[in-house]
Tab-separated table of C-alpha atoms in Angstrom:
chain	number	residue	atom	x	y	z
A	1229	UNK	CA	-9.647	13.298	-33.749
A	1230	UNK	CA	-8.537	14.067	-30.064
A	1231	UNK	CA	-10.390	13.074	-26.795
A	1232	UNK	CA	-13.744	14.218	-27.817
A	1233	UNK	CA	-14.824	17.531	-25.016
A	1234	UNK	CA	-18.026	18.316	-23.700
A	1235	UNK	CA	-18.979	21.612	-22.925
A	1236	UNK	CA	-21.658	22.459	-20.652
A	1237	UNK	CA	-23.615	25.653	-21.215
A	1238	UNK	CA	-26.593	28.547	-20.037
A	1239	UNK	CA	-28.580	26.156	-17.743
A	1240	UNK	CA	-26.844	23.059	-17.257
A	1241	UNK	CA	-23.665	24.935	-16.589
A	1242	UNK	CA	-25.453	26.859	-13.827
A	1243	UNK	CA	-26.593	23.931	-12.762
A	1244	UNK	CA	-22.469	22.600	-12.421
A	1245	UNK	CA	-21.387	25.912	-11.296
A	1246	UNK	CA	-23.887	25.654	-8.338
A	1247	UNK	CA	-23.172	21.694	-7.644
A	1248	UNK	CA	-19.266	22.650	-7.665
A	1249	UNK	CA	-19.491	25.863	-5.093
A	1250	UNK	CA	-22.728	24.279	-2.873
A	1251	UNK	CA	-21.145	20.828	-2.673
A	1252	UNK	CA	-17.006	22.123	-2.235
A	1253	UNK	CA	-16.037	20.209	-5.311
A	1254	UNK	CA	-12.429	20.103	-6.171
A	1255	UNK	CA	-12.813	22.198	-9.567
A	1256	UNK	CA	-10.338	25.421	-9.622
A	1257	UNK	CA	-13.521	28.392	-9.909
A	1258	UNK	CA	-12.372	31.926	-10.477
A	1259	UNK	CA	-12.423	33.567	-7.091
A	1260	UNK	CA	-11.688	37.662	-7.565
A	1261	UNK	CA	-11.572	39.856	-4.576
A	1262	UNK	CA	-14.704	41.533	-4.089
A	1263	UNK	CA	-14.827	45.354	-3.319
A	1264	UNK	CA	-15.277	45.901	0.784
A	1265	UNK	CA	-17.582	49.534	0.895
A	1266	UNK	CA	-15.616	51.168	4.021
A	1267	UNK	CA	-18.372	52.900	6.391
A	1268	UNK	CA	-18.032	56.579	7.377
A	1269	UNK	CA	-19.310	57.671	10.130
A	1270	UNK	CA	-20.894	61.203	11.376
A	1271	UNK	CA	-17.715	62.789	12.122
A	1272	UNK	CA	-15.861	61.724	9.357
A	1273	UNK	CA	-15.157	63.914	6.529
A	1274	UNK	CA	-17.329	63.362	3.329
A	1275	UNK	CA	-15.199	60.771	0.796
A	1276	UNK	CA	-12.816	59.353	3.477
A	1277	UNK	CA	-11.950	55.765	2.895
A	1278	UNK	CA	-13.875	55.844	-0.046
A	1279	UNK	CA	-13.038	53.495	-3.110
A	1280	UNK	CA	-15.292	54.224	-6.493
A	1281	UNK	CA	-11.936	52.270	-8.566
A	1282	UNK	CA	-13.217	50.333	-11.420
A	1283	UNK	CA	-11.992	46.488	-11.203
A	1284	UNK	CA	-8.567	46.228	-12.602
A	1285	UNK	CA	-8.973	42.749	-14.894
A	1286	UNK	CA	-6.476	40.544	-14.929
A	1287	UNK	CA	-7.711	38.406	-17.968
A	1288	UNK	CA	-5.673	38.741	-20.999
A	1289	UNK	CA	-7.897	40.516	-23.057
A	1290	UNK	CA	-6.504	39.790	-26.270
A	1291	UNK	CA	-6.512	36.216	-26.577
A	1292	UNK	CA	-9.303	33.918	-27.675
A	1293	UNK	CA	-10.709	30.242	-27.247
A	1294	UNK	CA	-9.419	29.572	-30.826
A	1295	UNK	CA	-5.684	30.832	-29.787
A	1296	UNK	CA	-5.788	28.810	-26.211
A	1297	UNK	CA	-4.279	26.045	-27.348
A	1298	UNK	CA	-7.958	23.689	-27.301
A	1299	UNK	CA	-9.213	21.553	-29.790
A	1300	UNK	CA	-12.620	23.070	-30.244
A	1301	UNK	CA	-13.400	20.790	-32.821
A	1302	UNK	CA	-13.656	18.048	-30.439
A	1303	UNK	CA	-16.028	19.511	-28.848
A	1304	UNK	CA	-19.143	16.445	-29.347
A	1305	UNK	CA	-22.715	15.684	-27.900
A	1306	UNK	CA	-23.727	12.235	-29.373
A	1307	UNK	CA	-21.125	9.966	-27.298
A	1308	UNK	CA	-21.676	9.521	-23.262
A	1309	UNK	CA	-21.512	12.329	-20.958
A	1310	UNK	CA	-19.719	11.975	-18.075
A	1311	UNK	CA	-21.533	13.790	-15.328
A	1312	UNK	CA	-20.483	12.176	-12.164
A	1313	UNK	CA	-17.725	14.423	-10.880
A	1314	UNK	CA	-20.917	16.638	-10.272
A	1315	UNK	CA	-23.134	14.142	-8.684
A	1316	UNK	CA	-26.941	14.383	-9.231
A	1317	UNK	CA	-28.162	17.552	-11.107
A	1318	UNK	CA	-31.649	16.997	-11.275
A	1319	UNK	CA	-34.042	16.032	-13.888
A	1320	UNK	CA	-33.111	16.733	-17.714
A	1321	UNK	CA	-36.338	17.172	-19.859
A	1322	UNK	CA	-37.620	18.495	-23.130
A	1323	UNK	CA	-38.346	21.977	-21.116
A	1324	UNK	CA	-35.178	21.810	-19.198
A	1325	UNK	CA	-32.594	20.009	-21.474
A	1326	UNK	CA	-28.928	18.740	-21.133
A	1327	UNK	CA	-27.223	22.293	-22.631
A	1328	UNK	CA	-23.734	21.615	-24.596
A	1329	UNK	CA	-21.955	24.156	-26.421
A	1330	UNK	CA	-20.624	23.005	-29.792
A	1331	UNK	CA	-18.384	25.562	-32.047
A	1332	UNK	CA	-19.585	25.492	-35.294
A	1333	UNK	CA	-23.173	24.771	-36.694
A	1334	UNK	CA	-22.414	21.694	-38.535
A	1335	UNK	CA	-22.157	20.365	-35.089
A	1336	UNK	CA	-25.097	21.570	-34.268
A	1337	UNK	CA	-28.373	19.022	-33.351
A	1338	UNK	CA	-31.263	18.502	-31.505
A	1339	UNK	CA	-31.818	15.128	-29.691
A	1340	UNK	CA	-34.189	14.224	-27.268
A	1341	UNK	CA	-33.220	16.008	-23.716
A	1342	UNK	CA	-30.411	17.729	-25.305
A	1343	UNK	CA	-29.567	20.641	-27.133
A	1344	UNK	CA	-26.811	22.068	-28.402
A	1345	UNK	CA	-25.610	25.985	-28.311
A	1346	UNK	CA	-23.179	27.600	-30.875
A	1347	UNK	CA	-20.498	29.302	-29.292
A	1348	UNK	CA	-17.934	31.512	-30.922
A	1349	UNK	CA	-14.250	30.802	-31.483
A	1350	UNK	CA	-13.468	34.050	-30.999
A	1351	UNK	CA	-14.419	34.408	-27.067
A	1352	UNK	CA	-12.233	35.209	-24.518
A	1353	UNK	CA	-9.655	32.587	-23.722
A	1354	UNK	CA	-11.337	32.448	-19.873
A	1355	UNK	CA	-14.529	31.442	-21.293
A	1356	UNK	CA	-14.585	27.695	-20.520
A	1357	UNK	CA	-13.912	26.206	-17.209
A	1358	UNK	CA	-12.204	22.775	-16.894
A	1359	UNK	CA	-14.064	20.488	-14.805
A	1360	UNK	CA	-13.019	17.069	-15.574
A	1361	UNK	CA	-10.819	15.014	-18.266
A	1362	UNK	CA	-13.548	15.463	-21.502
A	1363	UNK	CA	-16.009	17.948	-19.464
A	1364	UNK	CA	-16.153	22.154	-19.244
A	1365	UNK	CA	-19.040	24.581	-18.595
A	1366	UNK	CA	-18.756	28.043	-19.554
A	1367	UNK	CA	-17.760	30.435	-17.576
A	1368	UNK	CA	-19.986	32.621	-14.912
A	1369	UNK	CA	-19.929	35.457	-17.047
A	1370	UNK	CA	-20.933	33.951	-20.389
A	1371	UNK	CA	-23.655	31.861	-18.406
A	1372	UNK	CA	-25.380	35.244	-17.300
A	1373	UNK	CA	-24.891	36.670	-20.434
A	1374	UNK	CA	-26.495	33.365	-22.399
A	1375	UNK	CA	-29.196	33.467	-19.091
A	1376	UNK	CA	-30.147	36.840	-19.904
A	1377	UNK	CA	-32.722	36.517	-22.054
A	1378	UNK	CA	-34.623	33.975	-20.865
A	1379	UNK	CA	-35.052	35.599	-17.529
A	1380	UNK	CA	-36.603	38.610	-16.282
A	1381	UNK	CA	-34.520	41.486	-15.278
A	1382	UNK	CA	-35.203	41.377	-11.689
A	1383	UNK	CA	-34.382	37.218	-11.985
A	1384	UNK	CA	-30.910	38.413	-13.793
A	1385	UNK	CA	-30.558	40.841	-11.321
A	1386	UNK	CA	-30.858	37.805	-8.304
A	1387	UNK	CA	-28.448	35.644	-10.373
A	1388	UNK	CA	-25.707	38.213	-10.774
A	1389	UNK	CA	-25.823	38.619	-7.410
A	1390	UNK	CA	-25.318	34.922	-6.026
A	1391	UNK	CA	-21.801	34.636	-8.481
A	1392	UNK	CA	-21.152	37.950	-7.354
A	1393	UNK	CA	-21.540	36.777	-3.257
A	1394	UNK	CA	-20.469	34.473	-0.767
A	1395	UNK	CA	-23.476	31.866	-1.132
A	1396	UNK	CA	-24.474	29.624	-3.601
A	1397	UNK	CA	-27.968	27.290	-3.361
A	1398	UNK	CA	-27.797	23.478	-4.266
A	1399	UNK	CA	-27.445	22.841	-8.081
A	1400	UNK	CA	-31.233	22.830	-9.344
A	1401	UNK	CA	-34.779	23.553	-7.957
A	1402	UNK	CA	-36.192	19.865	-6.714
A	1403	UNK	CA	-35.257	17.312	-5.200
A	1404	UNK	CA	-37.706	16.161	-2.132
A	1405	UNK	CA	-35.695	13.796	0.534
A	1406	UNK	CA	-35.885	10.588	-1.443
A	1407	UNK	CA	-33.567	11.988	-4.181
A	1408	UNK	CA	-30.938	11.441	-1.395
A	1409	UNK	CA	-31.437	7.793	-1.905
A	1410	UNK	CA	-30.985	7.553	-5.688
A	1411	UNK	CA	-28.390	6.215	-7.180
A	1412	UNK	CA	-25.442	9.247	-9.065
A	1413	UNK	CA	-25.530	9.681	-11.898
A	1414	UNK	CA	-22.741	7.936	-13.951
A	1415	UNK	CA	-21.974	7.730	-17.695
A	1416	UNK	CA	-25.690	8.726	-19.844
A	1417	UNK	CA	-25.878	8.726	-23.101
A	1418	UNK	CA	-27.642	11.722	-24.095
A	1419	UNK	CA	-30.450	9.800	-26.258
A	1420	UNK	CA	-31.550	6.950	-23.227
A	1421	UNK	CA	-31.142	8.506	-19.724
A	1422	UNK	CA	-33.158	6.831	-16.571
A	1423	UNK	CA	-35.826	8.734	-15.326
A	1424	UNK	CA	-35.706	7.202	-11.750
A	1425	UNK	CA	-32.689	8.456	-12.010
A	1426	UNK	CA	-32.750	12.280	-13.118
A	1427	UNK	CA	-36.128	12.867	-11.979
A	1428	UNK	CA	-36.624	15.236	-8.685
A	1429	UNK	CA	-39.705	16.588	-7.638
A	1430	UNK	CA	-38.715	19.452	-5.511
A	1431	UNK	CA	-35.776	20.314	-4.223
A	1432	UNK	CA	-35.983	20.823	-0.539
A	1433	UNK	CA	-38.800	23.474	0.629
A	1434	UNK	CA	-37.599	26.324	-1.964
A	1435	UNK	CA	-33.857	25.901	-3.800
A	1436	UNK	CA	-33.174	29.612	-3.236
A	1437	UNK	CA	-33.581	29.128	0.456
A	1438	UNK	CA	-31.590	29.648	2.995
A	1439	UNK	CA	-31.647	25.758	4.455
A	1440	UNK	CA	-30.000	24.579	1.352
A	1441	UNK	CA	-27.041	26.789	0.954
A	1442	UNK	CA	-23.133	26.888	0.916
A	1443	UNK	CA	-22.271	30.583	2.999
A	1444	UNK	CA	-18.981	32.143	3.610
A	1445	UNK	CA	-17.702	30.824	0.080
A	1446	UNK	CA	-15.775	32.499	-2.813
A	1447	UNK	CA	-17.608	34.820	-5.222
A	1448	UNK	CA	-16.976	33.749	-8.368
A	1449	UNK	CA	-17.282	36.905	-10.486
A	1450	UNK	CA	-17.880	40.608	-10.296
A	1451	UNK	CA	-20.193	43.142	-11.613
A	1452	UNK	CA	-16.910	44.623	-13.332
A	1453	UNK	CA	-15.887	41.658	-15.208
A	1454	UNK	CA	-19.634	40.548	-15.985
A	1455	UNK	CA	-19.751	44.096	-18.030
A	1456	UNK	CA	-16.619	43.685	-19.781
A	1457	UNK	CA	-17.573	40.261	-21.104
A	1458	UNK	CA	-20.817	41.159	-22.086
A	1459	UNK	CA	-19.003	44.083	-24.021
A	1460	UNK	CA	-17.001	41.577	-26.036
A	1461	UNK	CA	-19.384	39.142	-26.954
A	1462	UNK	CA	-23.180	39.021	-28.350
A	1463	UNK	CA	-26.154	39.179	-26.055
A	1464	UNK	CA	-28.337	37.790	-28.237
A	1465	UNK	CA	-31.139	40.894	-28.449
A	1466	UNK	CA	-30.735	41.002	-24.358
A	1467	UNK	CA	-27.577	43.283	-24.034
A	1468	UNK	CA	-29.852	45.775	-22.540
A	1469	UNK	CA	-31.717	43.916	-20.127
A	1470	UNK	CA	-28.547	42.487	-19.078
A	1471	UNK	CA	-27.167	46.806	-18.511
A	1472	UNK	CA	-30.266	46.998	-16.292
A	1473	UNK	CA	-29.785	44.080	-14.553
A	1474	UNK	CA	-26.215	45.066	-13.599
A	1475	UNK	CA	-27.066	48.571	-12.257
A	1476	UNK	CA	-29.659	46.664	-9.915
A	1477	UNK	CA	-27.767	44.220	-9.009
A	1478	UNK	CA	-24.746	44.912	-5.926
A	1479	UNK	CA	-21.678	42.603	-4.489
A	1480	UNK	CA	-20.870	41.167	-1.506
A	1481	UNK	CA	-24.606	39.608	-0.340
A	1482	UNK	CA	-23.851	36.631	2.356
A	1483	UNK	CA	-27.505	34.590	1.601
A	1484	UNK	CA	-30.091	34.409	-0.759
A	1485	UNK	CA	-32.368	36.186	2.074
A	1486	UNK	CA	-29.832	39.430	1.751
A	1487	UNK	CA	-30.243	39.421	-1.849
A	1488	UNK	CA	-34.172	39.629	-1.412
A	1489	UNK	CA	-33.921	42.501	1.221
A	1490	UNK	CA	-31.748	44.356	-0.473
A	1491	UNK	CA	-33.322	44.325	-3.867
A	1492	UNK	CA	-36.669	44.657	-2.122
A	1493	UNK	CA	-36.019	48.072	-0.400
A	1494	UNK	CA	-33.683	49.458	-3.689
A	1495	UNK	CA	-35.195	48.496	-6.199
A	1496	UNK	CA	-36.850	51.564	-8.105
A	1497	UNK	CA	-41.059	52.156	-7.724
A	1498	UNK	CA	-41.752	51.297	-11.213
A	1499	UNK	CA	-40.769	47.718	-10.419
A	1500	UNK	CA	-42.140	47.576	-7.353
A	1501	UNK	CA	-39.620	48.634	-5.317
A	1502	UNK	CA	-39.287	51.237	-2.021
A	1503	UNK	CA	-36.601	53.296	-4.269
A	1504	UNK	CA	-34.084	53.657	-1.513
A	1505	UNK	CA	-30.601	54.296	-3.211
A	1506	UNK	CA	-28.369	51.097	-3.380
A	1507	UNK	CA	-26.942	49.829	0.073
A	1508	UNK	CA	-23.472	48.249	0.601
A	1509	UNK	CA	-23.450	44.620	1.215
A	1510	UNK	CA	-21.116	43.661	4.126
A	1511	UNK	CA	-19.870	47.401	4.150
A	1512	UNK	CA	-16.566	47.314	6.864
A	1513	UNK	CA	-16.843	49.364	10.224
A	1514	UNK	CA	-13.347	50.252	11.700
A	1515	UNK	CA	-13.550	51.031	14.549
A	1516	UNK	CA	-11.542	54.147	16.126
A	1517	UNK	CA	-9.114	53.431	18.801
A	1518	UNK	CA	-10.262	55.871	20.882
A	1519	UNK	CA	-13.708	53.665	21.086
A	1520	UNK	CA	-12.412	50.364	21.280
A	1521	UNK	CA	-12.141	50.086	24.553
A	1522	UNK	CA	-15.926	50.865	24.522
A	1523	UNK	CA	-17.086	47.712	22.238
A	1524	UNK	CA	-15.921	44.205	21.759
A	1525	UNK	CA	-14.268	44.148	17.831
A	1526	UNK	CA	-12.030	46.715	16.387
A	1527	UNK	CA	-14.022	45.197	12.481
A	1528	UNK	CA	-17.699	44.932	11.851
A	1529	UNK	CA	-19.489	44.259	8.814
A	1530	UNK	CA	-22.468	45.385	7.916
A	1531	UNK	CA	-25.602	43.212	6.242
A	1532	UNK	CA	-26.803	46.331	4.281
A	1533	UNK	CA	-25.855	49.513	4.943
A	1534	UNK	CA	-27.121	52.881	4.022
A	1535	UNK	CA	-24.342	55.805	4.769
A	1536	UNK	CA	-26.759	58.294	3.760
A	1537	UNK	CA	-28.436	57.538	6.655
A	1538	UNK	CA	-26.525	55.641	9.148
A	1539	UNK	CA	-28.947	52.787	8.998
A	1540	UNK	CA	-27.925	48.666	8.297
A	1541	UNK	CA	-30.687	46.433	8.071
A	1542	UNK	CA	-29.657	42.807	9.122
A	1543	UNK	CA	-30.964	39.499	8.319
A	1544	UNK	CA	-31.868	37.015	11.109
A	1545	UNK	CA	-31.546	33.853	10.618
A	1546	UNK	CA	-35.100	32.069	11.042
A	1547	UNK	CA	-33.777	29.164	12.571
A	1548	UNK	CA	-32.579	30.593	16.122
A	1549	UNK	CA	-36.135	31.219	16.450
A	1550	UNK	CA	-37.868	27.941	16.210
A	1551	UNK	CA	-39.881	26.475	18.919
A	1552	UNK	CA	-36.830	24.368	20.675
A	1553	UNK	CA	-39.349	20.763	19.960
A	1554	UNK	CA	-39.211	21.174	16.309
A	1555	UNK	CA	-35.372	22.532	16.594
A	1556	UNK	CA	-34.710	18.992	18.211
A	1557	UNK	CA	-37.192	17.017	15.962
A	1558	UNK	CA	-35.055	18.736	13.091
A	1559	UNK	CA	-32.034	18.145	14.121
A	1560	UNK	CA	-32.599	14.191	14.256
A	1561	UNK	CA	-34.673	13.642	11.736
A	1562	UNK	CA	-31.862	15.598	9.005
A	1563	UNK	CA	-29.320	12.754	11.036
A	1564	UNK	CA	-31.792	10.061	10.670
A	1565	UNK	CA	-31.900	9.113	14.035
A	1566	UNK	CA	-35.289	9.160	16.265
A	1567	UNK	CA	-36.525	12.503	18.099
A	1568	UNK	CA	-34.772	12.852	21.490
A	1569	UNK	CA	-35.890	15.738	23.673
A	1570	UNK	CA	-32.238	16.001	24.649
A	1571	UNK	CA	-31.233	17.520	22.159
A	1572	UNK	CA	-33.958	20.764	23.125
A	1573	UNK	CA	-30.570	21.470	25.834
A	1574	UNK	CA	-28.335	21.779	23.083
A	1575	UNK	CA	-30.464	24.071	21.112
A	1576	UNK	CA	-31.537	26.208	24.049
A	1577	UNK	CA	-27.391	26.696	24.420
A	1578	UNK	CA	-26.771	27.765	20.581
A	1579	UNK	CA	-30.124	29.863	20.772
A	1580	UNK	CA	-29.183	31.706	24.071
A	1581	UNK	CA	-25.391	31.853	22.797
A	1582	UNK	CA	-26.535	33.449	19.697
A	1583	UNK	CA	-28.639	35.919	20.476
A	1584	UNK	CA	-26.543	37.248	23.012
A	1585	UNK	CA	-24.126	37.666	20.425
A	1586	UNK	CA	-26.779	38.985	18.123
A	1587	UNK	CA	-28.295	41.649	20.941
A	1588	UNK	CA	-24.373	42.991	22.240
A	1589	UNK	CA	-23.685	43.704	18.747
A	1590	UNK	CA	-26.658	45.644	18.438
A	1591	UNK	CA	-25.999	47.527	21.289
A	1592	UNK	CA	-22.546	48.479	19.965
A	1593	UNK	CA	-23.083	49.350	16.476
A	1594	UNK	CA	-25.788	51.848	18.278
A	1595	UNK	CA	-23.153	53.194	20.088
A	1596	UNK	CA	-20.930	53.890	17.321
A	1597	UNK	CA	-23.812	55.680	15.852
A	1598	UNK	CA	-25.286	52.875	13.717
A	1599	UNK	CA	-29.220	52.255	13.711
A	1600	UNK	CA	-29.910	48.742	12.918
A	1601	UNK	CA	-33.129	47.065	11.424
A	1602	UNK	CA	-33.716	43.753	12.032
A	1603	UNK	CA	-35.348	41.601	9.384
A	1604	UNK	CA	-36.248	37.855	9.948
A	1605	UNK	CA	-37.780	35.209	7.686
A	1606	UNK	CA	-41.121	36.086	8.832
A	1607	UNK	CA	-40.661	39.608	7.133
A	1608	UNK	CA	-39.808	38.756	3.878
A	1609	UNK	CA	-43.019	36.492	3.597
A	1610	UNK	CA	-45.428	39.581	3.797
A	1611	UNK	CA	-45.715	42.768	2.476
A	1612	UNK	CA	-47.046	44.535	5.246
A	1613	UNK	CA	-44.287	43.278	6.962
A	1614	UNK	CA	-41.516	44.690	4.870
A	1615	UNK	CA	-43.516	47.651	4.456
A	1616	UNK	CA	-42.695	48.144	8.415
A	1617	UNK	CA	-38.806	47.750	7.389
A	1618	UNK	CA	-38.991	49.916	4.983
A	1619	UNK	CA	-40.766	52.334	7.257
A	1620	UNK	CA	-38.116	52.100	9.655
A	1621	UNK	CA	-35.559	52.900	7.160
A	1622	UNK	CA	-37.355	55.962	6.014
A	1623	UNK	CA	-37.299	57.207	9.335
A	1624	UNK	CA	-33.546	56.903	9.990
A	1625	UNK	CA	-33.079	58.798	6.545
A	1626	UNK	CA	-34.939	61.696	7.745
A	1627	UNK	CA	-33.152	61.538	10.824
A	1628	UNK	CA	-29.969	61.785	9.571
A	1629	UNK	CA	-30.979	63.830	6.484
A	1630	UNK	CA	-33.326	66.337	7.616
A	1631	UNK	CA	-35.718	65.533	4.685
A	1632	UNK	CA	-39.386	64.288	5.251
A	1633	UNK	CA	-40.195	61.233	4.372
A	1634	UNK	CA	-44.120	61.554	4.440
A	1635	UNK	CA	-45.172	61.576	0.883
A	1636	UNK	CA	-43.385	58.770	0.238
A	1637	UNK	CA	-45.214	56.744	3.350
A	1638	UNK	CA	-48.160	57.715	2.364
A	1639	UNK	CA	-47.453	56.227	-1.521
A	1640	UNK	CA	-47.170	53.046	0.261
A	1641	UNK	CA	-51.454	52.592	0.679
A	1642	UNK	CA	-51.876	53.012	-2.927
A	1643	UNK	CA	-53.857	50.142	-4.618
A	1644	UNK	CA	-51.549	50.146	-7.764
A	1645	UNK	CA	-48.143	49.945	-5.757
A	1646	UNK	CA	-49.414	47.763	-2.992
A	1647	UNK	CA	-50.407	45.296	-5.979
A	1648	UNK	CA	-46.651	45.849	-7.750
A	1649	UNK	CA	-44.809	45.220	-4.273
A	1650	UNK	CA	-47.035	42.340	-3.900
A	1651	UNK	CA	-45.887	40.772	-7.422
A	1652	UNK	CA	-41.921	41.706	-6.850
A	1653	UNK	CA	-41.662	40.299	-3.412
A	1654	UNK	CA	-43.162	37.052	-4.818
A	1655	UNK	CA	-41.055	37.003	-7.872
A	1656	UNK	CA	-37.634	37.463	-5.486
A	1657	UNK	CA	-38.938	35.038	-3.250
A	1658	UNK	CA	-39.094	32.269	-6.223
């Protein structure tokens, strides 16, 4: 027998997959090119710059696991697992176990905090990920496609969208501040694991926030290539949730936050929704020439942007806005160190600095014909508040589209669909 392999899969691997891209670990990720939506504006002719191109795969699609040259028999759960290339990954229970993939059901067992999966041999040859001498997860795709039916489709939705953007939260809900203090984890065995150890509470305030996140990282995955795997292997009864999920679900989306908002105001009524049609996430604005001497970039980007009707909602981030005490108290307590009042200066600086970026923008996507909605943290808290948002958007789509707008504003005060937008905005929230 070779060097026996372990293969980490559905939540564990998720769990790797979000340690590796949140904490820049030095594992090789897939990292395809997203899409970039160009923006058209009034005057430009219907379809220009326009790219509807299916994803051209690059994946040999003809090759499997069993023909990649691995010794899938190795694969083993009952010696140590090495987990500390990944650090701490949060607590391992009966609910949430240690997931490893074996190939073949006479490797299959059940021990206490771990299970094992049964993967094919015939997968694609991309399908496991090398993270270590004697350690691989699977890959993004097959962990939405194993994810799928354990979570709802508005949940799949949210996931597909975080390997499919430029974010990625720490690697499990939990851990409260005195996790930072426990010792990594180093080799387990499966069957006699430390509590202190993997135990976590709650990781930071919510472990889809904002606060906890990577940004401006590599996507690891596409819609595109999630849809061609799932085509080519078995979904396990949730192949159709899963087709659902990916005609929610969009590219590009910069923050958790983004992926609320833009789910929020697209996804359809029955699911408690505002049913506006699908924005594009960090859509690109070129600018003319003949109009760059009248703003400051010749390239925007756009949080979400409608073209039907000219209108980008953008995300704030809630922490310019804190009270400039509890910015400073922040601050030092994150570094350890005792509350200075000094440090209110340094905030007032990046606060001014920042939204005098934030309010010239404005002022020239407006004059390139752009209406911009602001959203903030305090929006995506409250209904009533995002019903506002959504109002706003309404109003630049009849605007630009010459359509009214009032039935569907006044669908808004109706018990039933007040209740459902209620129950969706706290199921994106988490």
């Amino acid at each position: 027998m070779g060097c026996l392999m372990h293969v980490l899969a559905a939540d564990s691997a998720l769990r790797a997959l979000r340690a590796i891209r949140n904490r820049g670990i030095g594992v090789a990720l897939p990292a395809p090119e997203l899409r970039c939506d160009c923006v058209r504006l009034p005057d430009e002719e219907e379809g220009a710059d326009s790219n509807d191109d299916a994803e051209e795969l690059t994946f040999d699609k003809d090759h499997t696991l069993a023909e990649s040259g691995l010794n899938l028999d190795d694969t083993d759960s009952n010696a140590q697992v090495d987990l500390t290339k990944l650090g701490e990954l949060g607590a391992f229970t009966a609910e949430k176990p240690l997931e490893l993939a074996v190939f073949g059901s006479s490797r299959k067992f059940h021990r206490k905090k771990c299970v094992a999966r049964t993967l094919s041999r015939s997968l694609p040859e991309h399908s496991l990920i090398r993270i270590d001498a004697g350690l691989h997860m699977v890959c993004p795709e097959l962990i939405v496609v194993q994810m799928a039916s354990r979570m709802s489709e508005v949940s799949l939705a949210q996931l597909i969208m975080e390997l499919c953007g430029t974010y990625s939260p720490g690697p499990f809900e939990g851990a409260d501040e005195s996790d930072a203090a426990k010792p990594r984890a180093s080799k387990l065995d499966a069957d006699d694991w430390d509590d202190d150890i993997w135990d976590a509470d709650g990781w930071a305030v919510d472990g889809r926030g904002d606060d906890e996140c990577a940004f401006e990282i590599d996507p690891v995955t596409t819609i595109e290539r999630i849809r061609w795997y799932a085509r080519h292997v078995r979904a396990r009864g949730a192949a159709p949730k899963l087709r659902r999920a990916l005609e929610l679900a969009m590219e590009g989306s910069a923050s958790p936050s983004e992926t609320v908002v833009a789910l929020m105001l697209s996804l359809p009524r029955e699911k408690g929704g505002y049913g506006f049609r699908r924005p594009s996430l960090n859509a690109r604005l070129d600018v003319k020439p003949v109009e760059r001497g009248n703003v400051g970039q010749e390239v925007y980007f756009l949080d979400a942007f409608w073209q039907d009707a000219f209108a980008d909602v953008e995300y704030e981030s809630a922490s310019f806005h804190l009270d400039p005490f509890v910015a400073s108290a922040l601050v030092a307590v994150r570094a350890g160190e005792p509350v200075e009042v000094d440090g209110i200066d340094e905030w007032r600086q990046e606060f001014i600095s920042k939204g005098d970026a934030d309010r010239k923008r404005l002022r020239e996507l407006q004059y390139l014909g752009i209406q911009v909605i602001p959203v903030t943290a305090f929006d995506i808290k409250n209904v009533g508040r995002m019903d506002q948002v959504a109002r706003a958007l309404a109003r630049c789509h009849e605007r630009a589209m010459g359509a009214s707008m009032s039935a569907w504003a006044e669908s808004l005060s109706d018990p039933d669909y007040m209740a459902a937008r209620r129950v969706l905005l706290q199921e994106l929230r988490g």
